[in-house]
Short mmCIF file of C-alpha atoms and ligand atoms in Angstrom, two decimals:
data_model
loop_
_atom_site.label_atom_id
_atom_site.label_comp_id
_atom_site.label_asym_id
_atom_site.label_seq_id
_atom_site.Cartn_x
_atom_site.Cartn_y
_atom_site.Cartn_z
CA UNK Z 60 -40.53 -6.54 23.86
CA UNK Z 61 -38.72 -8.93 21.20
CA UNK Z 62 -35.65 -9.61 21.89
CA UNK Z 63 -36.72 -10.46 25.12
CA UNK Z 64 -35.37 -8.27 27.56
CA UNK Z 65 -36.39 -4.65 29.01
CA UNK Z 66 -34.30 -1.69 27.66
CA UNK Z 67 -32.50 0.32 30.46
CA UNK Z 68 -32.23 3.96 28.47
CA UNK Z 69 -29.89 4.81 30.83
CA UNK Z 70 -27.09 2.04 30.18
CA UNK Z 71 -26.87 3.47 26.52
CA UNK Z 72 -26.56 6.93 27.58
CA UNK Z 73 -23.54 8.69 26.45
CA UNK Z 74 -23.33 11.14 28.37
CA UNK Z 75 -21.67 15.15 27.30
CA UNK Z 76 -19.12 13.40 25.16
CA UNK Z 77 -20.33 11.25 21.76
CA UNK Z 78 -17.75 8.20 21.72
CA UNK Z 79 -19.87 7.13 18.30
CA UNK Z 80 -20.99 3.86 19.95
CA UNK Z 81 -22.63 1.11 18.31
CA UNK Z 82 -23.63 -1.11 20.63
CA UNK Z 83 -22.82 -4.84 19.80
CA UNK Z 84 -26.32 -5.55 21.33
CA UNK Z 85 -28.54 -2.61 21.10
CA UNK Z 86 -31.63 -4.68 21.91
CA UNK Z 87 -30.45 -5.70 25.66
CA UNK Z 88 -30.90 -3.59 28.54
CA UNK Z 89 -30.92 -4.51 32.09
CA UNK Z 90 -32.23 -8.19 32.31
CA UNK Z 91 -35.78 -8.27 33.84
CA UNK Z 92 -34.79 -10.47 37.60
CA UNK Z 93 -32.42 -7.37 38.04
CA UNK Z 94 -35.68 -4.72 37.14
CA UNK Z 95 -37.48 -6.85 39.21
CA UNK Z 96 -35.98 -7.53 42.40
CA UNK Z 97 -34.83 -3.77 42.11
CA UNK Z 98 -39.02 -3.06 42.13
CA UNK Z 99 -39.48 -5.24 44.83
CA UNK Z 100 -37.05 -4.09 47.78
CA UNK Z 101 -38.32 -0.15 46.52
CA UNK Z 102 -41.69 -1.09 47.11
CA UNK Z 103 -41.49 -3.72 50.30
CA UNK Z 104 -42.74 -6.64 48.24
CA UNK Z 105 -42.74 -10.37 48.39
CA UNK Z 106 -40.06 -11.31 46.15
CA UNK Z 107 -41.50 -14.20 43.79
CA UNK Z 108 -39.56 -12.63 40.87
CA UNK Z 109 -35.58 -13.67 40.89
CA UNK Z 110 -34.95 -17.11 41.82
CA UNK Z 111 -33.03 -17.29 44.49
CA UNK Z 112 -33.74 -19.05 47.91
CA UNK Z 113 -34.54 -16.92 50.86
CA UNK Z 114 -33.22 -19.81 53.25
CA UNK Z 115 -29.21 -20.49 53.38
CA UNK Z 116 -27.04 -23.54 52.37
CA UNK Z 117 -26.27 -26.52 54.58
CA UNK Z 118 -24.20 -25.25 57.18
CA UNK Z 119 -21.78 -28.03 57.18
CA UNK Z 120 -21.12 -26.80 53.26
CA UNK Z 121 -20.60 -23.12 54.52
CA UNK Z 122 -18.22 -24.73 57.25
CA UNK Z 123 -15.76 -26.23 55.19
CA UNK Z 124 -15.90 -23.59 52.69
CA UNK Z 125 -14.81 -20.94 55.71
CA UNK Z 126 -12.26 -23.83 56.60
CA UNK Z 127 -10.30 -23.41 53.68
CA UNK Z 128 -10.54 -19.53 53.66
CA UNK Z 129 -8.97 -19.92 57.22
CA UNK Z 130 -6.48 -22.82 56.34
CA UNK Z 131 -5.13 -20.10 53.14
CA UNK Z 132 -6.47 -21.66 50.07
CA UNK Z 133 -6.89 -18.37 48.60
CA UNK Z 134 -4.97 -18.11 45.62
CA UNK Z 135 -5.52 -19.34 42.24
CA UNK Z 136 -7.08 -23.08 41.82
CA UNK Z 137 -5.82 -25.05 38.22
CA UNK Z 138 -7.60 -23.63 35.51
CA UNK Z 139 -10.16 -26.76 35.08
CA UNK Z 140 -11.15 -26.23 38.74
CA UNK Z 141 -9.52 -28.18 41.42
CA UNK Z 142 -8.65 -31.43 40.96
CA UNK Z 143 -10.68 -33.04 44.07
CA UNK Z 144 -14.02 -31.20 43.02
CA UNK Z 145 -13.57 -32.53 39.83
CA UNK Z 146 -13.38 -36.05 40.62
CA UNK Z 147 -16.40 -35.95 43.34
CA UNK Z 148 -18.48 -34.61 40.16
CA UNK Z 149 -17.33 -37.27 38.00
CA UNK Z 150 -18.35 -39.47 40.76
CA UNK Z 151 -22.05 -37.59 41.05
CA UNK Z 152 -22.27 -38.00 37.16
CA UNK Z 153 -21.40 -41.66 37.23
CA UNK Z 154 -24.32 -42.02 40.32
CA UNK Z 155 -26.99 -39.85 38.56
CA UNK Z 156 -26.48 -40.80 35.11
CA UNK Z 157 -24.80 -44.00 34.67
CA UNK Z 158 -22.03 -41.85 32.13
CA UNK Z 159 -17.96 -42.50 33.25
CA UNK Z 160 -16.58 -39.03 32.49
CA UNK Z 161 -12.70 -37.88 32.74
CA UNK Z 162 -12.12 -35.13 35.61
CA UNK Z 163 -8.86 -34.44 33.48
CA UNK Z 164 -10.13 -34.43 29.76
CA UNK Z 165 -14.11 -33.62 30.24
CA UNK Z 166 -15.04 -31.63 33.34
CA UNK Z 167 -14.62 -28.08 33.53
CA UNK Z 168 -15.47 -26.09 37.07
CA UNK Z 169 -17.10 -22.24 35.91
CA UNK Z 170 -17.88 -19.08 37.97
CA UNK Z 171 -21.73 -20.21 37.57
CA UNK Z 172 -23.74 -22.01 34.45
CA UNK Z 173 -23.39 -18.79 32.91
CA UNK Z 174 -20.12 -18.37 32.00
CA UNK Z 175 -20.20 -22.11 30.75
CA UNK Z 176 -22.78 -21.36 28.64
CA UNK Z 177 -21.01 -18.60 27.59
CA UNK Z 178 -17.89 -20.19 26.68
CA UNK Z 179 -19.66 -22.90 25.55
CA UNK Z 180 -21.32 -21.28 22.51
CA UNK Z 181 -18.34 -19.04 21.67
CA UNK Z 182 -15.99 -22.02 21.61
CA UNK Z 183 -18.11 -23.18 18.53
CA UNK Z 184 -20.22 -20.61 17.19
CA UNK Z 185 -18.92 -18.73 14.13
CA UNK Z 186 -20.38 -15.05 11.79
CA UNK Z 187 -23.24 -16.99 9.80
CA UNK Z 188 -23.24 -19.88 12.14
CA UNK Z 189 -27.28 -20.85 13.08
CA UNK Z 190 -28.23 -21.72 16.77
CA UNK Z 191 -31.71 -23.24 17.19
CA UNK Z 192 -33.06 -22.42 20.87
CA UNK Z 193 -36.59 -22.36 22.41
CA UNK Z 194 -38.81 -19.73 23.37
CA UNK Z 195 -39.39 -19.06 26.01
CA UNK Z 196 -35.54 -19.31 26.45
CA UNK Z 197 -33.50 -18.33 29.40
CA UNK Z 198 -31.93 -15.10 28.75
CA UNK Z 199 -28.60 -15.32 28.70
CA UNK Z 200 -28.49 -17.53 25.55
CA UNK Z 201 -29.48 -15.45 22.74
CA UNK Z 202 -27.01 -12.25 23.68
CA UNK Z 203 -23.68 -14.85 23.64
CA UNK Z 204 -25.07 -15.84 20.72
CA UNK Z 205 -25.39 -12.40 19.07
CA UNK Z 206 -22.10 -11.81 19.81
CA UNK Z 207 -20.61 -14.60 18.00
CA UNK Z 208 -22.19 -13.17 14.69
CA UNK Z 209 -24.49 -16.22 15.04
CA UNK Z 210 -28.05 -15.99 14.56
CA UNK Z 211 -30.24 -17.00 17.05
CA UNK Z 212 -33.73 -19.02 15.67
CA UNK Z 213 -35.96 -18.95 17.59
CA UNK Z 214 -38.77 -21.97 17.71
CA UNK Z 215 -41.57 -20.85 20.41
CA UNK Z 216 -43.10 -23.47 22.46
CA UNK Z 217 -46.98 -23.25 22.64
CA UNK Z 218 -48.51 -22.48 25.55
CA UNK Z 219 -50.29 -24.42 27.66
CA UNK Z 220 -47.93 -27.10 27.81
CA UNK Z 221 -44.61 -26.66 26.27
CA UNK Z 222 -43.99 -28.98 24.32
CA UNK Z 223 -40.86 -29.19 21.67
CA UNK Z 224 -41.75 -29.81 18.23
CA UNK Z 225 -39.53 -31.94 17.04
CA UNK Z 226 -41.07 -31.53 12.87
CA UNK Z 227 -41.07 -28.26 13.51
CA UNK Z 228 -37.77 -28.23 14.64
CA UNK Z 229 -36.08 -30.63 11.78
CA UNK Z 230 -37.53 -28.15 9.35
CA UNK Z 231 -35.21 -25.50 10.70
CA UNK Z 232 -32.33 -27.05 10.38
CA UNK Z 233 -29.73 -25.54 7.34
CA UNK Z 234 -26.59 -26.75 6.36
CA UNK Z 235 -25.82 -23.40 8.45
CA UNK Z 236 -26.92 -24.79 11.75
CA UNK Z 237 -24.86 -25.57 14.29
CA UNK Z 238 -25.64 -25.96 18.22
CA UNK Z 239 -29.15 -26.73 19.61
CA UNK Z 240 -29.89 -25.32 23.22
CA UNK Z 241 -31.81 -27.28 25.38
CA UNK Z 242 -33.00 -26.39 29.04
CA UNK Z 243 -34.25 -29.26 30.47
CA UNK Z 244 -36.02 -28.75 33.55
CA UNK Z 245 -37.11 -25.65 32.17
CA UNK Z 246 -36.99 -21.61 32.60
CA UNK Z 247 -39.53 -20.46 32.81
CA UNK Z 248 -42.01 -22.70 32.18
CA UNK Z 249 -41.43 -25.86 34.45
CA UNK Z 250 -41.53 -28.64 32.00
CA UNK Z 251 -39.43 -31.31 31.15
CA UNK Z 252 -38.00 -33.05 28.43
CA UNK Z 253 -38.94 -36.85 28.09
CA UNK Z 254 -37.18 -39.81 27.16
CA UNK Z 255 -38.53 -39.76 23.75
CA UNK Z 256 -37.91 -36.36 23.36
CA UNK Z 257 -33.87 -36.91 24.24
CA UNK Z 258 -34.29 -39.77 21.38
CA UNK Z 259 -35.71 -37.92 18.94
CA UNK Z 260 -32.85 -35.07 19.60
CA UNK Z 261 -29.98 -38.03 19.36
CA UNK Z 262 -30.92 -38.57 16.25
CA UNK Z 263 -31.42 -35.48 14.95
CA UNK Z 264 -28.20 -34.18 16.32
CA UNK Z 265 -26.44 -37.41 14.44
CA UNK Z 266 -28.28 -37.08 11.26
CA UNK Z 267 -27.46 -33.01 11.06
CA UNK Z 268 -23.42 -32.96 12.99
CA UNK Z 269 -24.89 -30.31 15.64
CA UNK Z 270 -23.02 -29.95 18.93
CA UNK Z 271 -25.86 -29.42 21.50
CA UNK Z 272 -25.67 -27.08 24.84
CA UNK Z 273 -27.22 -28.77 27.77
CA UNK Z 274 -28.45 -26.58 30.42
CA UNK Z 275 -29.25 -28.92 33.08
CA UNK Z 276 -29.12 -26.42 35.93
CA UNK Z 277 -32.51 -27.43 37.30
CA UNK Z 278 -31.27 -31.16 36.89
CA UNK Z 279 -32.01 -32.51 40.49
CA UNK Z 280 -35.57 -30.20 40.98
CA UNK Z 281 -37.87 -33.20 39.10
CA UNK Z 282 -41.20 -33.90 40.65
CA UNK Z 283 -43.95 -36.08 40.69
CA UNK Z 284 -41.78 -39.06 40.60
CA UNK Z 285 -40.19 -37.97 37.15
CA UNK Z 286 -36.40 -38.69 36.05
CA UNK Z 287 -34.20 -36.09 34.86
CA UNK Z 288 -33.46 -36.90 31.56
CA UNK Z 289 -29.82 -35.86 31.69
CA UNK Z 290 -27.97 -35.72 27.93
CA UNK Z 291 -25.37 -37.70 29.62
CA UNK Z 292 -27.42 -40.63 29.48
CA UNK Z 293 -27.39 -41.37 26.10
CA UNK Z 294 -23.74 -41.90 24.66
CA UNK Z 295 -24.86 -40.68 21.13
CA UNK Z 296 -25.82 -37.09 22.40
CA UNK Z 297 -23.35 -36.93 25.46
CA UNK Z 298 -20.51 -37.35 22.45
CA UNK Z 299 -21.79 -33.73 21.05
CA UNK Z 300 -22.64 -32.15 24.06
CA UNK Z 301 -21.79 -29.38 26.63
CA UNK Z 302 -23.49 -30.78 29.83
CA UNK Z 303 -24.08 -27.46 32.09
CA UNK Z 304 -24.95 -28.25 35.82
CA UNK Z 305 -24.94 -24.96 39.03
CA UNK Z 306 -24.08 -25.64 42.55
CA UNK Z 307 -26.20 -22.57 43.24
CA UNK Z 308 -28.86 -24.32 42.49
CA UNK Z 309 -27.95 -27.35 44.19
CA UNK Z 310 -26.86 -26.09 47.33
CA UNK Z 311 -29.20 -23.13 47.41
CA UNK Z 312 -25.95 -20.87 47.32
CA UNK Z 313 -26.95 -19.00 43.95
CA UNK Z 314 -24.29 -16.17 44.79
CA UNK Z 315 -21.11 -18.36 44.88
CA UNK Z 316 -21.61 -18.59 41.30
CA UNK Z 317 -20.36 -21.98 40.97
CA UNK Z 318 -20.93 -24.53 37.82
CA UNK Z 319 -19.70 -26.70 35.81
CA UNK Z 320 -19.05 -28.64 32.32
CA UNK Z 321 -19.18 -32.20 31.25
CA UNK Z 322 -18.40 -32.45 28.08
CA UNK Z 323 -16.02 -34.93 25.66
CA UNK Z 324 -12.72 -34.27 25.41
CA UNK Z 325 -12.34 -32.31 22.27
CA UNK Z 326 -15.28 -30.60 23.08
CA UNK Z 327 -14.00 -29.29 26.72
CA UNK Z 328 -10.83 -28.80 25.11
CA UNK Z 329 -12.38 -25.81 23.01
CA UNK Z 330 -14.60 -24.63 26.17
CA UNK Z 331 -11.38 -24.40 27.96
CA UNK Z 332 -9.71 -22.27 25.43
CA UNK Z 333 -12.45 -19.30 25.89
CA UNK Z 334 -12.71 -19.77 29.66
CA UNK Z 335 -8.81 -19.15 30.85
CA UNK Z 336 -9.63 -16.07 28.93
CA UNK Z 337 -12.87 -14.87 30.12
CA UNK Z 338 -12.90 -15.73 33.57
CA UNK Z 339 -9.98 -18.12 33.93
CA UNK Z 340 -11.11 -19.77 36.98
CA UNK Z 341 -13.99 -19.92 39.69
CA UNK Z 342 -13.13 -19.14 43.45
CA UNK Z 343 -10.25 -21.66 45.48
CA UNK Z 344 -12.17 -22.11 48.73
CA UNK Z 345 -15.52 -22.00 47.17
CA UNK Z 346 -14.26 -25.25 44.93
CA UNK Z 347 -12.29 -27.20 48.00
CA UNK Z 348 -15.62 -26.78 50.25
CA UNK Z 349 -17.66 -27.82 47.68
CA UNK Z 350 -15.77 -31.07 46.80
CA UNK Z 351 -15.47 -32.08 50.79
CA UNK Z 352 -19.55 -31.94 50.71
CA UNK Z 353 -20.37 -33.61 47.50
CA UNK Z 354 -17.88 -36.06 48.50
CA UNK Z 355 -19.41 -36.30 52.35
CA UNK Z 356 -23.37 -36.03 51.02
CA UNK Z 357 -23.99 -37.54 48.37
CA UNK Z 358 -27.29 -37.87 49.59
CA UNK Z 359 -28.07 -34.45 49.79
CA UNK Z 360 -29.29 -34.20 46.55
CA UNK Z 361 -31.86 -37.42 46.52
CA UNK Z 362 -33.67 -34.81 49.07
CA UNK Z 363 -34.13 -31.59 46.74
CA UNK Z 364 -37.36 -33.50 44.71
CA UNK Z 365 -39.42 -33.73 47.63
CA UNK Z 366 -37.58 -30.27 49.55
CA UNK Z 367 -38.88 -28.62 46.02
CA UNK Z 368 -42.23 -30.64 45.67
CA UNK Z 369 -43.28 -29.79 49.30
CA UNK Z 370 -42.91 -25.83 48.63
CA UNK Z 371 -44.60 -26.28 44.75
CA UNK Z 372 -47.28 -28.47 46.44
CA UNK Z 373 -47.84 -25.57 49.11
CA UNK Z 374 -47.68 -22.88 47.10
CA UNK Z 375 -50.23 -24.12 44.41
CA UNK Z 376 -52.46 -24.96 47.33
CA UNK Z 377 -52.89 -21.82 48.90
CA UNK Z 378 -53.84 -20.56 45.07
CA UNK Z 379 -56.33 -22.86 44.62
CA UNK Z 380 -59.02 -20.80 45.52
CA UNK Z 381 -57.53 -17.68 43.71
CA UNK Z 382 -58.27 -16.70 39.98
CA UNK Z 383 -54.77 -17.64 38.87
CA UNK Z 384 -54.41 -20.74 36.57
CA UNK Z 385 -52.05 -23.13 37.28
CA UNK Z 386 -50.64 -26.22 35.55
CA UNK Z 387 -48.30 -27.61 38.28
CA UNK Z 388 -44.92 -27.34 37.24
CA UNK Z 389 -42.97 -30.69 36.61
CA UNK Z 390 -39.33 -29.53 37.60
CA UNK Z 391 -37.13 -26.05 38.48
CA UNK Z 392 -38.71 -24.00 41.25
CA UNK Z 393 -41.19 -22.17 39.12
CA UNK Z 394 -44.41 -22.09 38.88
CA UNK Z 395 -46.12 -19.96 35.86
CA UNK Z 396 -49.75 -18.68 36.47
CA UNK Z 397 -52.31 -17.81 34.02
CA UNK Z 398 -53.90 -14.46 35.07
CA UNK Z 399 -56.80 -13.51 32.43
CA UNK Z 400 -59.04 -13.85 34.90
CA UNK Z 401 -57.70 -11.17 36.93
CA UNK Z 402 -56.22 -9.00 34.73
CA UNK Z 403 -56.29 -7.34 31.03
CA UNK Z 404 -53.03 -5.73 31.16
CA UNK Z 405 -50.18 -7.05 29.01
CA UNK Z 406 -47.36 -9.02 31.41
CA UNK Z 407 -44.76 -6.88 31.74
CA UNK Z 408 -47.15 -4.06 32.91
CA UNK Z 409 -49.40 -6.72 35.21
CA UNK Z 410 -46.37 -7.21 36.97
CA UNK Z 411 -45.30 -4.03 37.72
CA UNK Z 412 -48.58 -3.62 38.89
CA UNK Z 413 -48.83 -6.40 41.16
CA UNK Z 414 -45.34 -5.53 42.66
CA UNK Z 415 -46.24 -1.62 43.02
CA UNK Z 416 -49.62 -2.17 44.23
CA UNK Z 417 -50.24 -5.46 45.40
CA UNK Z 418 -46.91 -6.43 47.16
CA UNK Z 419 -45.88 -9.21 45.19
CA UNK Z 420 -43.32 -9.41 42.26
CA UNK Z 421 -43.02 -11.66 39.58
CA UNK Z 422 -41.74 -12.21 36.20
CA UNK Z 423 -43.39 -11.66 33.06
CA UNK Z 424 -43.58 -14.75 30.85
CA UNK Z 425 -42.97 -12.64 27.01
CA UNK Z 426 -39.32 -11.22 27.86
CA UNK Z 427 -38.22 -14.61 27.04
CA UNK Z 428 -39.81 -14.72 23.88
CA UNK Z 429 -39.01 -13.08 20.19
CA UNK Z 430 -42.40 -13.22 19.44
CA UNK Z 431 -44.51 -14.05 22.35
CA UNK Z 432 -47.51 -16.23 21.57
CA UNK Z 433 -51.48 -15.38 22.64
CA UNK Z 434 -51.76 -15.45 26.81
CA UNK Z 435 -51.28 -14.11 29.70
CA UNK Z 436 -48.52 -15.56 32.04
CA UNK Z 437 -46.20 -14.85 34.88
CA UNK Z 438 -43.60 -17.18 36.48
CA UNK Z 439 -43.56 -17.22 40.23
CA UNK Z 440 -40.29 -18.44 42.21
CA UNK Z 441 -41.12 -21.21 45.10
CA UNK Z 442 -38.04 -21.77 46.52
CA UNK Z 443 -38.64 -19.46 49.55
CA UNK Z 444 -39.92 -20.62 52.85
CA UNK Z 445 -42.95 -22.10 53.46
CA UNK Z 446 -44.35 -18.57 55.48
CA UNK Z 447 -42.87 -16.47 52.22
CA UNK Z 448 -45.14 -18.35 49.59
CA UNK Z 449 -48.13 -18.62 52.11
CA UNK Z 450 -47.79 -14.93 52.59
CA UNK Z 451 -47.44 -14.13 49.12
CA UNK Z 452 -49.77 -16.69 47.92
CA UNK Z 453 -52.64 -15.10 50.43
CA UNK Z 454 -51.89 -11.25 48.33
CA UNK Z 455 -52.38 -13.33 45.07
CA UNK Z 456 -56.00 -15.24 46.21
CA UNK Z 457 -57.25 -11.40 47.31
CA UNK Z 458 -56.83 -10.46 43.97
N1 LIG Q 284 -29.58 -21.42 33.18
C1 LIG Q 284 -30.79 -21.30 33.74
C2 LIG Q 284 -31.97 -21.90 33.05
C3 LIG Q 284 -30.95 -20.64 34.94
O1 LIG Q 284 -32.16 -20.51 35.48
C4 LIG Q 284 -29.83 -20.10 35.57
C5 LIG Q 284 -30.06 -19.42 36.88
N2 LIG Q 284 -29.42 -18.38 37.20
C6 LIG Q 284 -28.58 -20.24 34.95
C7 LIG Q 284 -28.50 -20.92 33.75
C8 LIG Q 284 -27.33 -19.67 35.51
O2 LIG Q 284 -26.82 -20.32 36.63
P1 LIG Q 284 -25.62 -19.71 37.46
O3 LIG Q 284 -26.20 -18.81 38.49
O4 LIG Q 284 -24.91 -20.89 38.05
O5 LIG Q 284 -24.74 -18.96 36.51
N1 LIG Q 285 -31.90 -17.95 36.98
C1 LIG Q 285 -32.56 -17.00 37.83
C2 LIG Q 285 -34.02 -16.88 37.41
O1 LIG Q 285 -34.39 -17.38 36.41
C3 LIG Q 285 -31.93 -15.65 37.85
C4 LIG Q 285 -30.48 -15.55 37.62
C5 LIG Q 285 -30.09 -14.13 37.38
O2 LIG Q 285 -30.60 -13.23 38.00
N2 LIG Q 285 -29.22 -13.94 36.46
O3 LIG Q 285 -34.75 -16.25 38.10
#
């Protein structure tokens, strides 16, 4: 469905009395990993859908967090995020990326990547305002964008491997444009952005004054010996850019919606504006744990490559014999699969069918499009345990 997203009729039910809404975003319904992992607890199956880990955090992270609920740091933290958190991430960036960033002037805790993204692109986006992002795109973008009286356009990448064209992309730029949203590793499709690729967007960026958004959630799940191509690497595109990292991710805690913002000063300045107002701040305890283990284990995340590597490596194995088609994927902890060999139905209703019928649930690949291209693709979620994927991978060779 363009647009991207499933309509819920219900949500824009009235009900007996007409209020004479006009919905600001008539085209979004439920988003699909909600549908999804809704159709897989009714129907019992394997939930490859909605990523989110079915294993728990480090236990020494979920320790200090219950510390501080216990020791009272329960009310409000400084609306940047507290200070201590702050300063172990500038210390992270400075490991990982080489870039010296301010915890006063240019880090910003969120309630998730979400809201950063969110804030992110209202801080700058105006009515009229253009905002060049890539389909498949993850599905939050396009609605805060919407809402700004921007216009989304939309440059699909070509299946069957991803790639960003850059020509194509220079020839959408208008004096109109103004942010570029990358997602580098990527969701849904599991590539990566390169080196040249980050060079090619520095100078683009200079040449046209864009301000670029930076999702970088997926930023330590690289494989194959790759390097995360962080925009804080290069000075020229960290100076116009909304780095957007998730400790969900991270830490495999996806529901203590936890991020946060690099970004230059003036830049985080105008984040900071929209977030005391749409959130205000993340969770106190959540934040204080949080800095005591980045601070204690560092090394935690020099483990996720291979952690996420084994479980890709494992789950593509026990499809090798199955009719799916896989490229591996390169980074996140998603795999897409290529099922015309199993299947003529479009995606959206091949996945309802696998979930319903077959026990396993997925995510169609054309909800992230506006105009999906030729193909037939799902995205499966590996970061489950190793007896989850076997089990769900041994439903998907039967087929
Ligand atoms: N961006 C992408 C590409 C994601 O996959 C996710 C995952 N939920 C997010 C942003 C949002 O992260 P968070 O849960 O921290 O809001
Ligand atoms: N980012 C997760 C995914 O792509 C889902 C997050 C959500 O449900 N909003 O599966």
């Amino acid at each position: 469905m363009p647009g991207g997203l499933w309509v819920d009729h219900d949500i824009h039910d009235n009900g007996p009395m007409d209020l004479h809404l006009t919905s600001k975003l008539p085209h979004i319904g439920t988003t699909i990993f909600t549908v999804m992992s809704a159709l897989a607890a009714a129907h019992d199956a394997i939930n490859l859908s909605q990523g989110f880990p079915d294993y728990d955090g480090p236990p020494e992270l979920k320790a200090r967090v219950k510390h501080y609920i216990d020791k009272g740091f329960n009310q409000y933290p400084p609306m940047a995020g507290v200070l201590g958190l702050r300063e172990a991430i500038a210390a992270k960036v400075q490991r990982c990326y080489g870039a010296v960033v301010s915890p006063d002037t240019e880090i910003t805790v969120t309630p998730g990547a979400t809201e950063a993204i969110y804030c992110a692109i209202t801080a700058i986006c105006r009515t009229g305002d253009e905002v060049v992002m890539f389909d498949p795109a993850y599905d939050s973008y396009e609605p805060a964008v919407t809402l700004c009286g921007a216009r989304p356009v939309r440059l699909p990448l070509q299946p069957p491997d991803y790639r960003v064209d850059w020509q194509r992309v220079a020839d959408a730029i208008t004096p109109r444009t103004r942010m570029l949203i990358i997602n580098s590793p990527h969701n849904p499709t599991g590539t990566i952005l390169t080196r040249d690729d980050m060079l090619i967007l520095e100078q683009l960026a200079d040449q046209h004054n864009l301000i670029v958004c930076a999702d970088e959630v997926y930023e330590h799940l690289v494989f194959d010996g790759a390097r995360h191509e962080s925009v804080l690497r290069y000075p020229g595109l960290a100076a116009r850019a909304f780095a957007v990292s998730s400790f969900g991710k991270t830490y495999h805690v996806t529901g203590w919606k936890t991020g946060y913002c690099v970004a230059p000063p003036a830049l985080t300045q105008e984040l900071r504006r929209v977030h005391q107002f749409v959130t205000f701040v993340g969770i106190t305890p959540i934040q204080w744990g949080l800095a005591d283990f980045l601070r204690e284990h560092p090394d935690h995340l020099d483990t996720l490559p291979a952690f996420y590597q084994r479980k890709r490596d494992v789950f593509n194995a026990a499809l090798k014999s199955s009719r799916f088609k896989l490229t591996p994927s390169a980074g996140t902890f998603f795999q897409l699969a290529d099922y015309s060999e199993i299947s003529e139905l479009p995606d959206q209703a091949f996945v309802r069918w696998l979930t319903v019928e077959k026990g396993v649930a997925a995510i169609p690949l054309s909800v992230f499009y506006e105009t999906p291209p030729e193909g037939r693709y799902v995205r499966f979620c590996f970061c489950k345990e190793e007896e989850t994927l076997r089990r769900g991978a041994a439903r998907l060779a039967a087929l």
